XYZ file of C-alpha atoms in Angstrom:
686
model
C 154.848 115.605 -255.801
C 155.022 119.834 -254.494
C 152.450 122.274 -252.978
C 149.891 123.632 -254.208
C 146.931 126.107 -253.430
C 143.718 124.062 -254.244
C 140.725 125.290 -255.387
C 138.150 123.163 -253.902
C 134.657 123.152 -256.414
C 131.289 121.949 -255.507
C 129.105 124.228 -257.046
C 129.209 122.384 -260.590
C 125.219 121.153 -259.991
C 125.722 118.162 -262.362
C 122.638 115.748 -261.914
C 122.980 112.508 -264.436
C 119.717 111.299 -266.658
C 118.108 108.102 -265.376
C 118.956 105.052 -267.508
C 115.488 103.776 -269.512
C 117.031 101.388 -271.641
C 120.212 99.414 -271.981
C 121.217 97.134 -275.543
C 124.523 94.875 -275.532
C 125.641 93.708 -279.136
C 127.051 90.665 -279.050
C 128.894 90.283 -282.318
C 131.346 94.110 -281.122
C 130.843 93.953 -277.596
C 129.507 97.022 -276.781
C 127.073 98.257 -274.664
C 124.037 101.172 -275.395
C 122.141 103.168 -273.195
C 119.444 105.365 -273.564
C 119.152 107.672 -270.717
C 115.476 109.776 -270.211
C 116.800 113.147 -272.042
C 117.223 110.873 -275.201
C 120.880 111.187 -274.472
C 122.774 107.746 -276.587
C 125.491 106.422 -275.515
C 128.101 103.936 -276.635
C 130.620 101.859 -274.515
C 133.104 99.430 -275.787
C 132.967 96.504 -273.125
C 136.635 95.259 -274.530
C 138.084 98.697 -273.924
C 137.677 98.704 -270.528
C 134.485 99.895 -271.154
C 134.945 103.287 -272.091
C 131.918 105.485 -273.356
C 133.684 105.857 -276.706
C 131.031 107.407 -278.573
C 127.656 109.153 -277.929
C 124.328 111.332 -279.222
C 122.845 114.113 -277.725
C 119.538 114.081 -275.936
C 116.521 116.280 -277.952
C 113.268 117.237 -275.192
C 110.907 115.386 -277.181
C 112.624 111.909 -277.389
C 111.930 110.156 -274.797
C 113.616 106.699 -275.285
C 111.302 104.029 -274.444
C 113.488 101.001 -276.752
C 117.008 100.253 -278.000
C 118.104 97.091 -279.816
C 120.625 95.903 -282.234
C 120.009 95.116 -285.896
C 121.734 93.429 -288.483
C 125.448 93.248 -286.549
C 125.723 97.382 -286.063
C 122.947 98.809 -286.548
C 121.627 101.018 -283.540
C 117.755 101.717 -283.498
C 115.583 103.737 -281.096
C 112.397 104.015 -280.327
C 109.982 106.217 -278.336
C 107.105 108.212 -276.830
C 107.242 110.737 -279.711
C 106.446 107.607 -281.655
C 109.419 107.381 -284.326
C 112.090 105.107 -284.698
C 115.178 106.177 -285.314
C 118.772 104.633 -286.515
C 121.667 106.086 -285.637
C 125.110 106.672 -288.109
C 128.203 105.624 -285.865
C 130.542 106.855 -287.908
C 128.883 110.383 -288.321
C 127.827 110.319 -284.740
C 124.288 111.341 -286.247
C 120.672 110.698 -286.602
C 120.562 108.861 -289.633
C 116.829 109.116 -290.128
C 113.251 109.347 -287.700
C 110.179 107.348 -289.211
C 106.956 107.748 -287.692
C 105.109 104.227 -286.612
C 101.219 105.283 -287.056
C 100.879 103.802 -284.129
C 101.678 105.921 -281.689
C 103.820 107.139 -278.406
C 105.711 103.390 -279.396
C 106.585 101.184 -275.729
C 108.968 98.333 -277.216
C 111.066 96.932 -280.054
C 112.743 93.880 -280.768
C 115.093 92.408 -283.565
C 114.241 89.349 -285.420
C 116.423 86.457 -284.722
C 118.388 87.174 -287.956
C 118.609 91.190 -287.634
C 116.558 91.330 -290.586
C 113.395 92.629 -288.599
C 112.160 95.027 -286.812
C 109.374 94.780 -284.530
C 107.562 97.938 -282.640
C 104.210 98.178 -280.209
C 102.405 101.097 -280.026
C 99.973 102.653 -277.820
C 97.007 101.765 -279.956
C 97.612 97.890 -279.384
C 99.360 97.659 -282.736
C 102.130 95.460 -283.017
C 104.088 96.436 -286.547
C 106.626 94.922 -288.912
C 109.213 96.303 -290.563
C 111.550 94.883 -293.435
C 115.790 96.204 -292.657
C 116.739 97.639 -295.885
C 120.256 98.355 -296.380
C 119.742 101.952 -296.624
C 116.176 102.804 -294.721
C 113.768 100.253 -292.775
C 110.858 99.625 -294.498
C 107.109 98.905 -293.100
C 105.567 95.328 -294.025
C 102.659 94.523 -291.692
C 100.503 94.852 -288.777
C 99.888 91.858 -286.487
C 96.385 91.993 -285.133
C 95.313 94.807 -282.747
C 94.809 93.877 -279.427
C 93.068 96.187 -276.809
C 96.020 97.547 -274.836
C 99.062 99.082 -275.701
C 101.426 96.262 -276.381
C 104.852 97.399 -273.157
C 107.368 94.397 -274.298
C 108.113 92.206 -277.338
C 110.265 88.767 -277.507
C 110.778 86.642 -280.826
C 111.156 82.740 -280.356
C 114.837 81.894 -281.638
C 113.626 80.342 -284.567
C 111.914 83.832 -285.530
C 108.525 82.277 -286.379
C 106.650 82.848 -283.053
C 106.669 86.552 -281.133
C 105.021 87.167 -277.120
C 103.775 90.646 -277.057
C 103.181 91.919 -272.984
C 100.126 94.229 -272.350
C 97.922 95.163 -269.633
C 96.806 92.318 -267.946
C 97.252 89.356 -270.853
C 100.435 87.844 -272.945
C 99.751 87.584 -276.744
C 101.785 85.051 -278.740
C 101.826 85.704 -282.478
C 102.623 83.694 -285.889
C 104.659 86.273 -287.929
C 103.200 84.311 -291.290
C 100.604 84.978 -290.917
C 100.471 88.293 -288.273
C 96.981 86.354 -285.816
C 97.095 85.992 -282.031
C 97.318 82.107 -281.466
C 97.097 82.297 -277.246
C 96.582 85.255 -274.612
C 97.915 84.446 -271.330
C 95.820 86.024 -268.666
C 98.015 87.047 -266.057
C 97.049 86.884 -262.094
C 95.925 90.311 -260.478
C 96.813 88.818 -257.325
C 99.283 90.856 -255.272
C 100.650 89.939 -251.631
C 96.665 88.392 -251.498
C 94.548 91.114 -252.491
C 93.410 92.059 -255.880
C 94.987 94.766 -258.130
C 93.470 97.106 -260.103
C 95.525 96.557 -263.383
C 98.892 93.396 -263.616
C 101.329 95.554 -266.375
C 103.246 93.088 -268.795
C 106.955 94.451 -268.040
C 108.450 92.729 -269.973
C 108.373 88.962 -271.615
C 111.537 86.761 -273.069
C 110.757 83.872 -275.745
C 112.880 80.762 -275.026
C 113.607 78.139 -277.829
C 111.343 75.684 -276.167
C 108.872 77.446 -275.933
C 108.815 78.901 -272.594
C 107.532 82.183 -272.257
C 109.665 84.454 -268.775
C 107.286 87.525 -267.917
C 107.847 90.133 -265.366
C 104.744 92.109 -264.165
C 103.928 94.945 -261.689
C 102.668 92.109 -259.296
C 106.451 91.569 -258.474
C 106.119 88.370 -260.221
C 108.354 86.209 -262.402
C 106.795 83.589 -264.138
C 106.723 80.662 -266.790
C 104.365 79.505 -269.651
C 104.245 77.457 -271.949
C 103.539 78.643 -275.261
C 101.789 75.571 -276.796
C 99.652 75.134 -274.706
C 98.964 78.871 -272.820
C 98.783 78.065 -269.244
C 101.032 78.766 -266.554
C 103.965 76.066 -265.523
C 105.544 77.989 -262.479
C 104.855 80.852 -260.373
C 107.999 83.189 -258.461
C 106.881 86.263 -255.977
C 110.619 88.060 -255.927
C 109.541 91.489 -254.698
C 106.667 94.322 -253.145
C 106.638 96.045 -255.807
C 107.330 95.780 -259.770
C 109.963 93.966 -261.845
C 110.493 95.928 -264.391
C 112.832 94.699 -266.851
C 114.140 90.783 -267.879
C 116.705 90.096 -270.138
C 118.258 86.592 -271.498
C 121.380 84.933 -271.703
C 122.437 83.927 -275.336
C 122.699 79.872 -273.942
C 119.590 80.495 -272.376
C 120.610 78.591 -269.378
C 120.260 82.351 -266.830
C 118.370 85.696 -266.854
C 118.541 89.054 -264.597
C 115.597 91.153 -263.590
C 115.437 94.199 -262.091
C 112.425 95.890 -259.731
C 111.137 98.830 -258.882
C 113.045 98.275 -255.078
C 116.240 97.988 -256.496
C 117.201 94.506 -256.700
C 118.702 92.599 -259.153
C 118.100 88.808 -258.817
C 119.616 85.990 -261.300
C 118.256 83.132 -262.354
C 119.873 80.176 -263.653
C 118.961 76.985 -264.651
C 120.153 73.600 -262.676
C 119.627 70.229 -262.596
C 116.916 69.049 -259.450
C 119.218 66.573 -258.420
C 122.843 65.860 -258.997
C 122.096 62.810 -260.921
C 119.100 64.236 -263.196
C 119.100 65.553 -266.260
C 115.722 67.078 -265.616
C 116.406 70.667 -265.133
C 114.728 74.046 -262.967
C 114.782 77.635 -262.548
C 115.958 78.764 -259.559
C 116.499 82.360 -257.939
C 120.463 81.582 -256.915
C 122.027 85.181 -256.224
C 120.292 89.351 -256.164
C 121.757 91.631 -255.905
C 121.343 94.972 -254.619
C 123.761 97.601 -256.132
C 120.850 100.163 -256.719
C 118.848 102.779 -254.794
C 115.957 103.564 -256.928
C 114.428 101.527 -259.679
C 115.974 98.995 -262.490
C 114.480 100.117 -265.429
C 116.182 97.593 -268.138
C 119.336 95.135 -267.975
C 121.345 93.293 -269.530
C 122.734 90.056 -270.009
C 126.326 89.795 -271.596
C 128.445 86.422 -271.483
C 130.372 87.617 -268.454
C 128.274 89.580 -266.520
C 124.615 91.027 -265.612
C 124.206 94.746 -266.855
C 121.798 96.867 -265.201
C 120.668 100.749 -264.806
C 118.181 103.101 -263.789
C 116.807 106.022 -262.035
C 119.745 106.033 -259.552
C 121.452 107.342 -263.480
C 124.148 104.232 -262.011
C 125.749 101.892 -264.938
C 126.215 98.435 -262.817
C 128.551 95.646 -264.531
C 128.428 92.887 -262.074
C 130.896 90.097 -263.315
C 129.705 86.415 -263.085
C 132.602 84.862 -261.569
C 132.700 81.546 -262.941
C 132.340 83.129 -266.368
C 135.688 85.049 -265.951
C 138.397 82.632 -266.681
C 141.268 84.885 -265.939
C 141.535 88.524 -263.624
C 141.279 91.120 -265.702
C 139.157 93.874 -266.538
C 135.727 91.519 -266.701
C 137.213 90.320 -262.853
C 135.323 93.631 -260.956
C 132.340 95.861 -260.351
C 131.642 98.524 -262.526
C 129.342 101.303 -261.722
C 129.505 104.212 -264.265
C 127.816 107.091 -263.493
C 129.372 109.903 -265.156
C 130.366 110.673 -268.709
C 133.726 109.989 -269.913
C 134.510 113.428 -271.911
C 134.742 116.863 -270.052
C 131.788 118.730 -269.332
C 133.871 121.446 -267.836
C 136.490 124.575 -269.560
C 138.420 126.712 -267.668
C 139.943 130.218 -267.992
C 143.213 130.598 -266.667
C 143.904 134.109 -266.639
C 140.886 135.401 -265.278
C 139.704 131.999 -263.025
C 136.333 131.191 -264.331
C 134.983 127.445 -264.573
C 132.782 127.052 -267.509
C 129.828 124.192 -266.652
C 128.162 122.460 -269.663
C 124.469 121.217 -268.785
C 122.078 119.390 -271.091
C 120.032 122.810 -271.476
C 122.139 125.981 -270.050
C 126.134 126.656 -269.229
C 127.222 128.944 -266.499
C 130.290 130.444 -265.767
C 131.532 131.273 -262.199
C 134.287 132.964 -260.892
C 136.819 131.320 -258.168
C 136.588 132.814 -254.958
C 140.293 134.274 -253.250
C 141.562 134.048 -250.209
C 144.438 135.710 -248.456
C 145.588 133.879 -245.730
C 147.786 131.205 -245.362
C 148.864 128.021 -243.709
C 150.518 124.614 -243.666
C 150.226 121.830 -245.867
C 146.197 120.341 -244.865
C 144.438 122.963 -244.026
C 141.288 124.828 -245.098
C 141.215 128.178 -245.496
C 138.769 130.968 -245.297
C 138.014 132.772 -248.212
C 138.407 136.290 -248.838
C 136.155 136.190 -251.494
C 133.191 133.698 -252.671
C 132.573 132.576 -256.029
C 130.497 134.531 -257.850
C 127.728 132.937 -260.767
C 128.526 135.058 -263.534
C 126.577 133.682 -265.891
C 123.636 131.479 -267.170
C 122.915 131.343 -271.229
C 120.368 129.309 -271.769
C 120.086 127.811 -275.201
C 116.523 128.347 -277.005
C 115.249 124.882 -278.497
C 114.550 121.321 -278.022
C 118.845 120.117 -278.565
C 121.222 119.472 -275.856
C 124.354 120.663 -275.812
C 126.978 118.935 -277.456
C 129.976 120.711 -276.316
C 131.169 124.154 -274.729
C 134.297 125.960 -273.926
C 135.464 129.654 -273.299
C 139.241 131.132 -274.050
C 141.966 131.136 -272.330
C 141.519 134.654 -271.802
C 138.028 134.592 -270.375
C 136.866 136.966 -273.790
C 135.323 134.349 -275.833
C 132.629 131.439 -274.984
C 131.553 128.479 -278.078
C 128.869 125.517 -277.752
C 126.955 123.734 -280.680
C 123.612 121.871 -280.459
C 123.189 119.272 -283.738
C 121.407 122.331 -286.286
C 123.584 125.526 -284.643
C 126.715 126.906 -283.170
C 127.087 129.902 -281.609
C 129.703 132.437 -279.865
C 129.543 135.031 -277.904
C 132.274 137.438 -277.230
C 132.375 139.131 -273.392
C 133.613 141.421 -271.791
C 134.236 142.353 -268.831
C 134.084 146.252 -266.647
C 134.518 145.896 -263.151
C 132.231 143.569 -261.800
C 129.940 143.644 -264.574
C 129.652 141.614 -267.787
C 128.111 141.759 -271.377
C 127.577 139.358 -273.549
C 127.295 139.651 -277.632
C 126.245 136.630 -279.795
C 128.740 136.583 -283.053
C 126.276 136.080 -285.882
C 125.480 134.651 -288.527
C 128.077 131.693 -287.602
C 128.728 129.255 -291.411
C 126.158 126.047 -291.486
C 129.267 123.679 -291.935
C 130.069 124.509 -288.161
C 127.021 123.561 -286.769
C 126.882 119.239 -285.161
C 130.114 119.920 -283.562
C 131.920 116.927 -281.753
C 134.825 119.269 -279.617
C 135.662 123.289 -279.794
C 139.513 124.382 -278.752
C 140.465 127.780 -278.125
C 144.183 128.501 -279.093
C 146.579 129.722 -276.005
C 146.495 132.531 -277.072
C 142.509 133.256 -277.963
C 142.855 134.073 -281.356
C 141.973 130.972 -283.084
C 139.076 128.394 -283.005
C 139.486 124.731 -283.465
C 135.852 122.981 -284.380
C 135.145 119.258 -285.183
C 132.529 118.621 -286.983
C 130.800 115.479 -286.958
C 131.442 114.458 -290.442
C 135.362 114.987 -289.395
C 136.609 117.823 -290.744
C 138.425 120.252 -288.735
C 138.041 124.018 -289.390
C 139.951 127.113 -288.170
C 138.785 129.760 -287.128
C 140.392 133.652 -286.816
C 138.723 135.677 -284.228
C 139.235 139.456 -283.790
C 138.296 142.190 -281.988
C 133.997 141.583 -282.084
C 134.059 139.394 -285.506
C 135.212 135.730 -286.732
C 136.824 134.878 -290.188
C 137.221 130.780 -291.445
C 140.434 130.490 -292.008
C 140.918 126.838 -293.543
C 139.375 123.818 -292.946
C 141.347 119.976 -293.154
C 139.261 117.187 -294.563
C 138.919 113.779 -293.672
C 140.626 111.321 -296.021
C 138.962 110.451 -299.258
C 136.313 107.265 -298.518
C 136.039 108.203 -294.823
C 133.927 110.174 -292.256
C 135.281 109.466 -289.112
C 133.692 112.069 -286.383
C 136.936 113.279 -284.630
C 136.026 113.597 -280.926
C 139.617 115.242 -279.154
C 141.120 118.011 -279.942
C 144.812 118.952 -278.330
C 146.675 122.430 -279.545
C 149.956 123.419 -278.840
C 150.888 125.843 -276.730
C 152.416 128.002 -279.359
C 149.742 127.318 -281.849
C 151.882 125.910 -284.380
C 150.312 121.719 -284.061
C 146.689 120.716 -283.681
C 145.897 117.065 -283.012
C 143.072 115.440 -282.974
C 141.803 112.221 -282.081
C 138.811 110.179 -284.221
C 136.060 107.338 -282.868
C 139.091 105.156 -283.622
C 142.107 104.694 -282.360
C 143.721 107.014 -284.545
C 145.198 110.354 -283.688
C 146.163 112.818 -286.477
C 148.793 115.790 -286.346
C 148.082 119.083 -288.297
C 150.660 121.989 -289.005
C 148.243 124.812 -288.322
C 150.791 127.266 -289.735
C 150.808 125.453 -293.110
C 148.317 123.943 -293.099
C 149.109 120.485 -294.302
C 148.669 116.889 -292.305
C 151.752 117.082 -290.244
C 151.903 112.619 -289.205
C 149.758 110.373 -288.160
C 150.510 108.637 -284.395
C 150.884 105.132 -285.085
C 147.750 103.006 -284.861
C 146.676 101.498 -281.121
C 143.976 99.341 -280.405
C 142.177 101.390 -277.432
C 140.469 104.364 -277.816
C 141.611 107.526 -276.954
C 140.660 109.131 -273.670
C 142.641 112.380 -273.789
C 145.598 114.123 -274.825
C 147.529 117.818 -274.563
C 150.654 118.880 -276.313
C 153.809 119.672 -273.885
C 154.839 123.415 -274.155
C 158.718 124.163 -275.584
C 159.225 120.140 -276.514
C 155.923 119.899 -278.406
C 155.385 116.072 -277.342
C 152.024 114.797 -277.693
C 150.681 113.042 -274.429
C 148.054 110.305 -274.949
C 146.352 108.051 -272.862
C 144.291 105.403 -273.803
C 141.205 103.570 -272.476
C 143.607 100.098 -270.889
C 145.299 102.515 -269.149
C 148.380 103.496 -271.403
C 150.512 106.593 -271.619
C 152.565 107.524 -274.583
C 154.234 110.197 -274.626
C 155.034 110.983 -279.201
C 157.503 113.359 -280.184
C 156.122 116.030 -283.068
C 158.953 117.232 -284.674
C 160.578 114.225 -284.659
C 157.716 112.232 -286.171
C 158.612 109.343 -283.131
C 157.980 108.158 -279.670
C 160.211 109.705 -277.057
C 162.728 107.605 -275.523
C 161.163 107.471 -272.215
C 157.858 106.636 -273.897
C 160.113 103.693 -275.411
C 161.492 103.089 -271.832
C 157.465 102.677 -270.415
C 156.540 100.382 -273.046
C 159.715 98.116 -272.190
C 159.570 97.942 -268.466
C 155.705 98.451 -268.271
C 153.654 100.221 -265.839
C 152.301 98.879 -261.811
C 149.395 96.800 -261.923
C 147.199 98.573 -260.093
C 147.633 101.153 -262.387
C 146.002 98.848 -265.246
C 143.419 97.691 -263.128
C 141.641 101.351 -262.129
C 138.520 101.069 -263.871
C 137.811 104.965 -264.896
C 139.670 106.240 -267.638
C 141.919 109.744 -267.877
C 140.142 112.968 -268.928
C 142.580 115.662 -268.436
C 146.350 116.057 -269.041
C 148.208 118.935 -268.327
C 151.593 120.119 -267.660
C 153.593 122.590 -265.556
C 155.142 125.272 -267.125
C 158.133 125.210 -264.711
C 158.513 121.533 -264.695
C 158.838 120.389 -268.268
C 159.766 116.975 -266.762
C 155.933 117.045 -265.015
C 152.591 115.629 -266.466
C 149.448 116.063 -264.350
C 146.379 113.964 -265.249
C 143.460 112.851 -263.370
C 140.603 109.777 -264.204
C 137.602 110.284 -261.710
C 139.008 108.778 -257.878
C 142.792 110.328 -258.939
C 145.139 112.605 -259.544
C 148.306 112.173 -260.674
C 151.708 113.778 -261.606
C 154.079 111.519 -263.262
C 158.072 112.901 -262.848
C 159.778 111.913 -265.604
C 162.974 112.526 -264.181
C 162.424 109.098 -261.717
C 162.581 105.090 -262.284
C 158.794 103.509 -262.806
C 158.021 101.692 -260.360
C 158.092 97.806 -260.365
C 154.928 95.872 -259.378
C 157.177 94.742 -255.764
C 156.594 99.044 -255.179
C 153.992 100.446 -253.640
C 151.985 102.600 -255.894
C 149.716 105.004 -253.808
C 152.498 105.607 -251.225
C 155.716 106.622 -252.613
C 157.892 108.584 -250.145
C 158.720 106.910 -247.400
C 158.838 108.397 -243.854
C 159.531 111.786 -243.373
C 162.853 111.112 -240.504
C 164.355 109.575 -243.331
C 167.114 110.667 -244.742
C 167.069 112.602 -248.087
C 169.264 110.020 -250.078
C 167.077 107.261 -248.767
C 163.883 108.962 -250.071
C 165.082 109.721 -253.429
C 166.545 106.002 -253.984
C 163.176 104.962 -252.808
C 161.000 107.461 -254.603
C 159.157 106.819 -258.133
C 157.376 108.539 -260.690
C 153.819 108.394 -260.061
C 152.691 111.017 -257.271
C 148.783 109.889 -256.927
C 146.766 111.758 -254.657
C 142.674 110.264 -253.521
C 141.624 112.928 -251.677
C 139.614 114.449 -254.236
C 136.818 112.067 -255.603
C 134.391 111.633 -257.791
C 136.821 114.702 -259.572
C 135.560 115.898 -262.815
C 137.753 118.292 -263.514
C 141.331 118.936 -261.992
C 143.203 121.794 -264.224
C 146.539 124.122 -263.118
C 145.696 128.053 -262.918
C 149.162 128.981 -262.182
C 152.417 127.044 -261.180
C 151.487 126.770 -256.838
C 147.132 126.349 -257.662
C 145.220 123.987 -259.066
C 141.503 123.721 -259.420
C 138.868 120.494 -258.250
C 135.853 119.911 -259.925
C 133.922 117.196 -257.495
C 130.595 116.414 -257.449
C 129.452 113.922 -254.320
C 127.303 111.212 -255.290
C 125.317 111.822 -252.172
C 124.956 115.230 -253.586
C 123.223 113.563 -256.687
C 121.414 111.081 -254.717
C 119.456 113.750 -253.094
C 117.953 115.008 -255.728
C 116.679 112.004 -257.262
C 112.862 111.496 -256.433
C 112.732 109.266 -253.590
C 113.203 105.662 -253.671
C 110.234 102.883 -253.026
C 110.044 102.876 -249.042
C 110.980 99.550 -247.681
C 110.319 98.025 -244.806
C 113.250 97.409 -242.449
C 113.422 95.174 -239.139
C 112.288 96.764 -236.194
C 111.627 99.758 -237.884
């Protein structure tokens, strides 16, 4: 693997926002996740649970509800009183419409997907018609006395259930009037609470309404008579969310204690046709409130204050052992929030509303393998660059020379020139940046820091010339006619000749920067690209996909390399393919052209193309025999994959020079320590 001096960085004080809502789309097998800062993420569950798209957050958008309608259309609503639809191609908000009912607490799409219901602060339930371009207000239902916190449609689309404070209402959709009003018991552990909040409702085909509330109860109601059928006390705190399977044979609820309970419909006796709801499995994968749950055909999905998205497989529904059979706990975004200036040994950290620039520490000490060396100079926090306005930062980058910083929000693009004088740093903003650069999804500097490449959300790729403290727009590669596909990943060759761009689909386009034309398109692949880079000298494009496949494509020859064809013929090791976090960064050793360096959140790997590939009988994570073996034996048993799992969770890793690496870690314990305290649960013996 080689010996490296490693800068082990743990001062990236990144804390993900808590999860507020999840919405599962059965048709596309995608999951939409909204966070407390207004960010919305789209996960492709068929592509190894990869986060393929995201919409940046906004300070004024506290999303309280999220749902899919009309197949592939995504809507959200929140406490600002607006309903928003997202453009899944251009990755921006298509429009926002005020519902005129105050803050919106709940939203649900009709079973046909053609209508949208929202529950408001003023007690109103509003029905909207979904048209091809927008949504159109249709009518109000009977106004209730308190806010509408939860909504659910009957599968036939004729009735809805609405959860409020102390009661549940059943409405007739045709007339808009309330048919029944079911009062929820305020009793909680033998004592009477002041209010009982109905956090979630689910309307089943047989007319049963299932409710979850702040008294820790799951209750079953007969909507025809408005009476309580059965009640389960499952928690000493709020039950905050519920989701039902499409077949209505199971449902899942989440509690404020961090527990997820699974209920299943099972026969009363072995020979009986009569069935009853039984609490079958409790899961404790969260430390804090479970604010939202979803139920896919093969898994239970939950998220909450502890920022984890947990996907728990239902083993009885998983037919073969594949990606769906493993428990997932997704914490970090599947995109890079860190960029590096190798020349000046600087790291730029991206947060929601500011950037931090740090200079790495240094040491003059030496030691043997595994030693921790004392610092002769500590890391310096050079710059804290705060954004103006409520919008989150989408992307950012520092130039390799360390003299430029660029970042983008939805409405503005910022470029700064940095000057270094001894230990002082000065910052000058480049004014009058063109409007077409705004809402950039990816920013990248050329290796010599003379060009800036900007990928816009409209599919265009802009090339900007940098000189002195000014800029000049050189060219824009426009998307092919009739398509607006946002480009999410960029890679430039070290000589500045080639630019590779990957969109939200699986396609990769390679452009000739000198002749300003499209050079070639890499053959399409079924899984999205997670990382890519262009090797020096050979100009081979290395592409990693979400199914853990790695391809090498020769840009000059416009075909896959011999090594890549050999890999695809033999196949990767089964343990390599079973990894559940995507590769997020690829780089190359300047003096070792046969080495490819890459990492995901839990391992750093060097692939040596000169060595044979491991087969499934070989140990993937222990490629070397004991050191007392002869060099001949060691060489014969070694394989191409050299993997280190020392650094984790690993957010960024790259070469600074031939013998120096920088690794940025973010331990989960450090994140949990900055979260609000969880509900205190009494333990036995305390």
